[in-house]
Coordinates of C-alpha atoms and ligand atoms in Angstrom, one line a residue:
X1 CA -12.1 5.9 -27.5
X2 CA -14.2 3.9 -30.1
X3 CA -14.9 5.9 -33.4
X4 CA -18.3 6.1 -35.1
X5 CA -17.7 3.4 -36.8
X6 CA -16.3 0.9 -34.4
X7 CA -19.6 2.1 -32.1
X8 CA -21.8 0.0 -34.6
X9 CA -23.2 -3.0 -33.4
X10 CA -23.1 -5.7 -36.0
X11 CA -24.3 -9.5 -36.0
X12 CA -21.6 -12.1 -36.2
X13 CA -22.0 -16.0 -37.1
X14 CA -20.4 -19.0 -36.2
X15 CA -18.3 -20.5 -38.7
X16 CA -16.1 -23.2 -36.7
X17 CA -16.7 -24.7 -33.0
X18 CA -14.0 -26.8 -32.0
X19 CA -12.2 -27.8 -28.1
X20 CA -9.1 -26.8 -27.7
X21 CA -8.8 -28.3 -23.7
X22 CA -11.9 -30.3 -22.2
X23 CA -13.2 -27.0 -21.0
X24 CA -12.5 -24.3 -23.3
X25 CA -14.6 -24.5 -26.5
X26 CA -13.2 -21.9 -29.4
X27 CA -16.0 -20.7 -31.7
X28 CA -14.7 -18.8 -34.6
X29 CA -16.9 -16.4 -36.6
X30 CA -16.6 -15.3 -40.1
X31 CA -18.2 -13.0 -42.4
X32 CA -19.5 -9.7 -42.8
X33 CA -20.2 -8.8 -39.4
X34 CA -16.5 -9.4 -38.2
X35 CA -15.4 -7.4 -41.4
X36 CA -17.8 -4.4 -39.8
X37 CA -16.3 -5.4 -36.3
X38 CA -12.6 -5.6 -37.3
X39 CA -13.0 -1.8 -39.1
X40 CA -12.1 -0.7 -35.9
X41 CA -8.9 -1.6 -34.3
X42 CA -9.2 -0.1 -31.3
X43 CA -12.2 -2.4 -30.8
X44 CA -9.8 -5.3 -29.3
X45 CA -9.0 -6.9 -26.9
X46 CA -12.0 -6.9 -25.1
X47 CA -15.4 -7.6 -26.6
X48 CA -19.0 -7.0 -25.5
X49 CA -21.2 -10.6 -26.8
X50 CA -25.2 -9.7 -27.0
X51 CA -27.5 -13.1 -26.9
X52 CA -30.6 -13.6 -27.5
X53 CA -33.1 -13.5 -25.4
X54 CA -35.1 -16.8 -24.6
X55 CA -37.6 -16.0 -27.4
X56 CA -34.9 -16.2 -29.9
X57 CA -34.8 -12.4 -30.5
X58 CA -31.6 -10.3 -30.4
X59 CA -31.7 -7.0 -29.8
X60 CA -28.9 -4.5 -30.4
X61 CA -28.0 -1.5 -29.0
X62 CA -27.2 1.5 -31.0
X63 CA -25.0 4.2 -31.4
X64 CA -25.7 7.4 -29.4
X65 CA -22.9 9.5 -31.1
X66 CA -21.1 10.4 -28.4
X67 CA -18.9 7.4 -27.5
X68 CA -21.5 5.0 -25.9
X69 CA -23.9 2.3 -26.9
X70 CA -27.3 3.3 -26.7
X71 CA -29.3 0.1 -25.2
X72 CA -33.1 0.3 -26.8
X73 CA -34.6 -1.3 -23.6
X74 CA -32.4 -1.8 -20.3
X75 CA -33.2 -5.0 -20.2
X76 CA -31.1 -5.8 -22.9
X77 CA -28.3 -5.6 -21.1
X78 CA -28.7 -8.8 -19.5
X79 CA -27.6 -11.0 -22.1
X80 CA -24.5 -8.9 -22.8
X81 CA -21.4 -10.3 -21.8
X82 CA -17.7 -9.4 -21.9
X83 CA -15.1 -11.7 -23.9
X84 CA -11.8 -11.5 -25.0
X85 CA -10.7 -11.4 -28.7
X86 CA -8.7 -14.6 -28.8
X87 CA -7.7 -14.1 -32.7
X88 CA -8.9 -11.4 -34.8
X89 CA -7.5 -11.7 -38.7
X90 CA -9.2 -8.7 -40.4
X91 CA -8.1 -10.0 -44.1
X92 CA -9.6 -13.5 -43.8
X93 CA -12.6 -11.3 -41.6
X94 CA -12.2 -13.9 -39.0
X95 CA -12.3 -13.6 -35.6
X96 CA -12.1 -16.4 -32.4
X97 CA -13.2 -16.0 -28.7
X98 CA -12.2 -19.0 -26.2
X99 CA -15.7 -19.5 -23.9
X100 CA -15.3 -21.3 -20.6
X101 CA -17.2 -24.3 -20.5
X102 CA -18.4 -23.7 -17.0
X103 CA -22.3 -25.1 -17.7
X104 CA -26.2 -24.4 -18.5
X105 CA -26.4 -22.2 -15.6
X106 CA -24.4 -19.4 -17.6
X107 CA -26.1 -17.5 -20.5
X108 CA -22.8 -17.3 -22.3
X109 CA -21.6 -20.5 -21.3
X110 CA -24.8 -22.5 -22.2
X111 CA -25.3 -20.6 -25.5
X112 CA -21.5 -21.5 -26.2
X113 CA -22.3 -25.3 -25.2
X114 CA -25.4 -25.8 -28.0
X115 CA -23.6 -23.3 -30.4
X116 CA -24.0 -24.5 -33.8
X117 CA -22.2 -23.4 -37.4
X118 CA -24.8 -20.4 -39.0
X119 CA -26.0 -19.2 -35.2
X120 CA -25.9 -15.3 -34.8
X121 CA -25.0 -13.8 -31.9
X122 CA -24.3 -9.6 -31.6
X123 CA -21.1 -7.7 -31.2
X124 CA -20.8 -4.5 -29.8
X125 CA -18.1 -2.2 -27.9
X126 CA -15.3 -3.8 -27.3
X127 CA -11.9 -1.7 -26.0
X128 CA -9.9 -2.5 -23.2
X129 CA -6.0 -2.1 -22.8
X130 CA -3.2 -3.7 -23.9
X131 CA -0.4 -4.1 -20.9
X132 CA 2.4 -1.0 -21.3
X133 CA 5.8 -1.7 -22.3
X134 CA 7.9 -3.2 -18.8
X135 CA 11.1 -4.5 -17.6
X136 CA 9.4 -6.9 -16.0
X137 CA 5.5 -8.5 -15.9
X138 CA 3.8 -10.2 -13.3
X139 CA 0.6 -11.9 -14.8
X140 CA -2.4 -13.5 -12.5
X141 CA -5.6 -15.1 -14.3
X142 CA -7.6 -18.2 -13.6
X143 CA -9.0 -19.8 -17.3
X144 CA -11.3 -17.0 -17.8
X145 CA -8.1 -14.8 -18.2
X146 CA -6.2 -17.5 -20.6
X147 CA -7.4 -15.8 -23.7
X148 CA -6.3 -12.7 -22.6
X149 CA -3.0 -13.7 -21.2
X150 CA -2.6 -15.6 -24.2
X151 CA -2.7 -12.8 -26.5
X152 CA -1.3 -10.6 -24.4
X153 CA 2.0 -12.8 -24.2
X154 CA 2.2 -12.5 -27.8
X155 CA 2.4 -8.9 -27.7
X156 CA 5.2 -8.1 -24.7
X157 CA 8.0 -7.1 -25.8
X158 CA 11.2 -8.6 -27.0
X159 CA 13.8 -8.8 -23.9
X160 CA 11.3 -8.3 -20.9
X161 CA 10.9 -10.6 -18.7
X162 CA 8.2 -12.3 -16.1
X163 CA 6.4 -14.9 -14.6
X164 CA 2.8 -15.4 -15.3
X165 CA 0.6 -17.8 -12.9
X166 CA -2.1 -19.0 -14.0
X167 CA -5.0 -21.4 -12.2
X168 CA -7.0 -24.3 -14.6
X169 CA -9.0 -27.5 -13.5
X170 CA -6.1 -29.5 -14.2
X171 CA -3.3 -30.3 -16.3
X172 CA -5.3 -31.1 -19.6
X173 CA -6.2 -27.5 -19.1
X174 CA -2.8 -26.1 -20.4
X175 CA -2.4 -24.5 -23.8
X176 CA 0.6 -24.2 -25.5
X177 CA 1.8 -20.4 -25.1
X178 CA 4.6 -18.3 -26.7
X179 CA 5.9 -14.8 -26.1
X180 CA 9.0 -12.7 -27.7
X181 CA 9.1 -12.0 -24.1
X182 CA 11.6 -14.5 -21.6
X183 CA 8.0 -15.6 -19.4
X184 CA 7.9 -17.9 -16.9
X185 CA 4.7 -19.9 -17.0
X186 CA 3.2 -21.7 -13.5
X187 CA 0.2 -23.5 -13.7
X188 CA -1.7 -24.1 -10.9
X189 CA -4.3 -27.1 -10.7
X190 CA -7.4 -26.9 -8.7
X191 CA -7.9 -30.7 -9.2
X192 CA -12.0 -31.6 -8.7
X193 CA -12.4 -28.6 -6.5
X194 CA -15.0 -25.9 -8.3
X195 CA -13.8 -23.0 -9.8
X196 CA -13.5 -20.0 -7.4
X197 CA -13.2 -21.5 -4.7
X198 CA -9.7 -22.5 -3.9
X199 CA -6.8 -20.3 -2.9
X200 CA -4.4 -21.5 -5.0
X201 CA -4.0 -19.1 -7.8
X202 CA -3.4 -16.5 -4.8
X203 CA -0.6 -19.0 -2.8
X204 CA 1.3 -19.3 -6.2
X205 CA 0.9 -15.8 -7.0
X206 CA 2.3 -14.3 -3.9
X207 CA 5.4 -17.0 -4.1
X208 CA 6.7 -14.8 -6.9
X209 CA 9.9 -13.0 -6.3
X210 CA 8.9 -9.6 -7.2
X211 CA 12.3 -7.7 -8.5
X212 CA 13.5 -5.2 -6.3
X213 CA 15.3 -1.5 -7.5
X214 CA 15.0 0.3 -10.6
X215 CA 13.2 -2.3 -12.5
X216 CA 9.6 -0.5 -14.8
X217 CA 7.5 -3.5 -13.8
X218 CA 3.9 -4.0 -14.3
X219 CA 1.1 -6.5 -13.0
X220 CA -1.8 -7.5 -14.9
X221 CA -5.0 -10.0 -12.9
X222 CA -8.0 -11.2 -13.4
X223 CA -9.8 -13.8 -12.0
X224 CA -12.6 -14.7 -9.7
X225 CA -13.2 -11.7 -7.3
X226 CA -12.2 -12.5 -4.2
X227 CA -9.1 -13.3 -5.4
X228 CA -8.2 -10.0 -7.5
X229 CA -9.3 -8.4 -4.3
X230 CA -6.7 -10.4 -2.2
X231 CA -4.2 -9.8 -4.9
X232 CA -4.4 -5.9 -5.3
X233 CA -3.8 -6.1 -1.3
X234 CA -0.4 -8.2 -2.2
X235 CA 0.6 -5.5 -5.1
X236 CA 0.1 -2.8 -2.7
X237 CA 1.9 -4.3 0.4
X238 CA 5.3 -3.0 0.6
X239 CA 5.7 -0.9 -2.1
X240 CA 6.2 -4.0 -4.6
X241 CA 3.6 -2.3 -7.5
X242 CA 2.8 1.1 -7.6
X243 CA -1.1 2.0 -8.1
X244 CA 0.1 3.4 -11.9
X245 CA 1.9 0.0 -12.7
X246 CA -0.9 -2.6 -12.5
X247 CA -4.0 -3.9 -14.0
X248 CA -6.3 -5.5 -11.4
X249 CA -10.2 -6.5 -13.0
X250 CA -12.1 -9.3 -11.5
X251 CA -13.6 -11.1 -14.4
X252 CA -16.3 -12.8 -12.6
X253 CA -17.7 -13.2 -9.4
X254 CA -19.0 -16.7 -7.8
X255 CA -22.5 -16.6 -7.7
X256 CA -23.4 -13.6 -9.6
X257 CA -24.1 -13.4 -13.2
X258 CA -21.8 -11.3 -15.0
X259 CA -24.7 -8.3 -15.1
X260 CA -24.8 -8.3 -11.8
X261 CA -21.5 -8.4 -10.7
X262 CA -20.9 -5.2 -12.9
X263 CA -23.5 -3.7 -11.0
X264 CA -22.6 -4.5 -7.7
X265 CA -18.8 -3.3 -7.7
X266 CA -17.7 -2.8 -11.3
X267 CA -15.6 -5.9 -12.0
X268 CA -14.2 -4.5 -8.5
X269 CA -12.0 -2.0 -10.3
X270 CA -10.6 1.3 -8.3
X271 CA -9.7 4.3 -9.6
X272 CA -6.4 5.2 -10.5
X273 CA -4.8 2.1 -11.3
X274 CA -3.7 1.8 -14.9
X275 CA -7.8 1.1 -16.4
X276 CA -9.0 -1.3 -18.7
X277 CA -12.7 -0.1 -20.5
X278 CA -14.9 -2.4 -19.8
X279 CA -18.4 -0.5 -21.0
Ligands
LIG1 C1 -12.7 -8.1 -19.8 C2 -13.2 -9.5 -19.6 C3 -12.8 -10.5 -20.5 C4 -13.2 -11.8 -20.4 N1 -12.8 -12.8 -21.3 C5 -13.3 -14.1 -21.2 C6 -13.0 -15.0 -22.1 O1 -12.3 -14.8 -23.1 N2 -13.4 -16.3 -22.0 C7 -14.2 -16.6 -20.9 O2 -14.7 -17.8 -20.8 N3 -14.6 -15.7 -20.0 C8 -14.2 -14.4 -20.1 N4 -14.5 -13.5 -19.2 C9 -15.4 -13.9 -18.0 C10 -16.9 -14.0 -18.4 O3 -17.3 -12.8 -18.9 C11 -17.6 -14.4 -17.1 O4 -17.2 -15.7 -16.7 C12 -19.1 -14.4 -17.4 O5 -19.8 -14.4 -16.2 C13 -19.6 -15.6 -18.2 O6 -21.0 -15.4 -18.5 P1 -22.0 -16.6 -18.5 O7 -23.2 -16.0 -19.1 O8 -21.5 -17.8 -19.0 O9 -22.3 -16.7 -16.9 P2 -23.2 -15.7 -16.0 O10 -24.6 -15.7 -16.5 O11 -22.5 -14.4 -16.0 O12 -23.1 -16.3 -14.6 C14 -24.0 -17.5 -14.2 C15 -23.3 -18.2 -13.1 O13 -22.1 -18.8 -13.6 C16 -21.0 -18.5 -12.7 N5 -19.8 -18.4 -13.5 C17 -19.4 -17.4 -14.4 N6 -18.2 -17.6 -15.0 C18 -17.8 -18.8 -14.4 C19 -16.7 -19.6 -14.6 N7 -15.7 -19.3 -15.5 N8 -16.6 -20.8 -14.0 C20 -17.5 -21.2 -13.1 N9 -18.7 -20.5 -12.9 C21 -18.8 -19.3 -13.5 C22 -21.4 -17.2 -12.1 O14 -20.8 -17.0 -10.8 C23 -22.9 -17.3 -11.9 O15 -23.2 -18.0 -10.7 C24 -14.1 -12.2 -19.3 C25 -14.5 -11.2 -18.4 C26 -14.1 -9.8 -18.6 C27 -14.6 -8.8 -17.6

């Protein structure tokens, strides 16, 4: 749970935009407001973005005391989105986030696409786990989920082992990745065909050879939907994860902006499995 502290909303401003792959654009922000952000650890790895609204205004929420934001008007919450803390370096009060570049049709996306250095976007919330200690990791994400897995793969630790699968456009898509951990990574190519719509992150996913016996393993996707729905059927089949033992959050759903998708089925998360905060 957030403190106080880490509850506060606080404005943040680009410092650096540069592309790392054709489609990912890294925006780095600086300053004071990622000092305020960065006072709370347990703010990481997840982030909540708040826009502005077409009028240029940004409105924040508050904090209600109690471990939740306070939202002044509910329709705030449609320019909020949820990103991952690529990079966050507290001393030099720094901080990057990796944004799809997936068009104008996405409030996120589009603001990400005219971004310049001095624009001010809020911060709020944040959370979100950090995979547990394993034997053994089976990682799923399409680009959305490279920032995560990215960072994520610099925190497993020293002598586990894995494969992680992961789905961009195409091969000038890949990033260069390192782990303490022994991971395997497969990349999976959707080659011209949109994002979301192919099956191929699934295919390559389920061609894993899941260790078998006393082995502490743990699965961690996120994707599009309907394929971290079809994967949580694969993790349950068989006994190959236990409920406990993964991580299963779709991070966006075709069609649906990202409000309403959280709406509509909560990032389709399920109860029980081990949870990441999301709100
Ligand atoms: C915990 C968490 C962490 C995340 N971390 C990141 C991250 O670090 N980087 C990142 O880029 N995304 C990340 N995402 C996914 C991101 O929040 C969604 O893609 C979000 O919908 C983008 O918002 P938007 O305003 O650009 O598009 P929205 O306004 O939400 O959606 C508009 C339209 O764009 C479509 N759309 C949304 N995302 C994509 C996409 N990737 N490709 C094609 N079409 C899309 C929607 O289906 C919809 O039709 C994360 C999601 C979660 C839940």
């Amino acid at each position: 749970m957030s403190n106080e502290i880490g509850l506060l909303p606080t404005v943040i401003e680009v410092a650096r935009i540069v592309d790392i792959t054709p489609r990912m654009r890294r925006i780095t922000f600086a300053g004071h407001g990622v000092e305020v952000y960065a006072s709370d650890p347990t703010r990481v790895p997840n982030i909540k973005l708040v826009f502005p609204r077409p009028n240029g205004e940004l409105d924040l929420p508050d904090n209600d005391g109690t471990g939740r934001l306070r939202w002044p008007d509910p329709t705030v919450k449609q320019f909020v989105r949820t990103y991952t803390v690529r990079r966050l370096d507290p001393v030099a009060a720094e901080m990057d986030i990796d944004f799809v570049k997936h068009g104008d049709e996405g409030l996120a996306s589009g603001w990400a696409e005219h971004a310049r250095p001095g624009d001010r976007i809020g911060a709020a919330g944040g959370g979100g786990v950090v995979a547990p200690a394993s034997d053994w990791y089976l990682i799923v994400g399409d680009e959305t989920a490279l920032p995560a897995i990215g960072r994520m793969l610099e925190r497993l630790p020293e002598g586990a082992r894995g494969v992680a699968v992961i789905e961009v456009a195409d091969e000038h898509e890949h990033q260069e990745l390192t782990s303490p951990a022994d991971i395997e990574i497969r990349w999976v190519h959707r080659d011209g065909a949109p994002a979301g719509t192919t099956d191929g992150l699934l295919d390559a996913a389920c061609a894993v050879a899941v260790p078998e016996g006393d082995v502490k393993r743990f699965a961690w996707v996120s994707a599009e939907s309907r394929t971290v729905r079809a994967m949580r059927t694969w993790l349950r089949a068989d006994g190959r994860f236990d409920r406990r033992s993964t991580l299963v959050i779709g991070y966006w759903h075709i069609g649906m902006s990202e409000t309403g998708y959280g709406r509509s089925s909560d990032h389709d998360r399920v109860d029980d499995e081990h949870d990441d905060e999301l709100s």
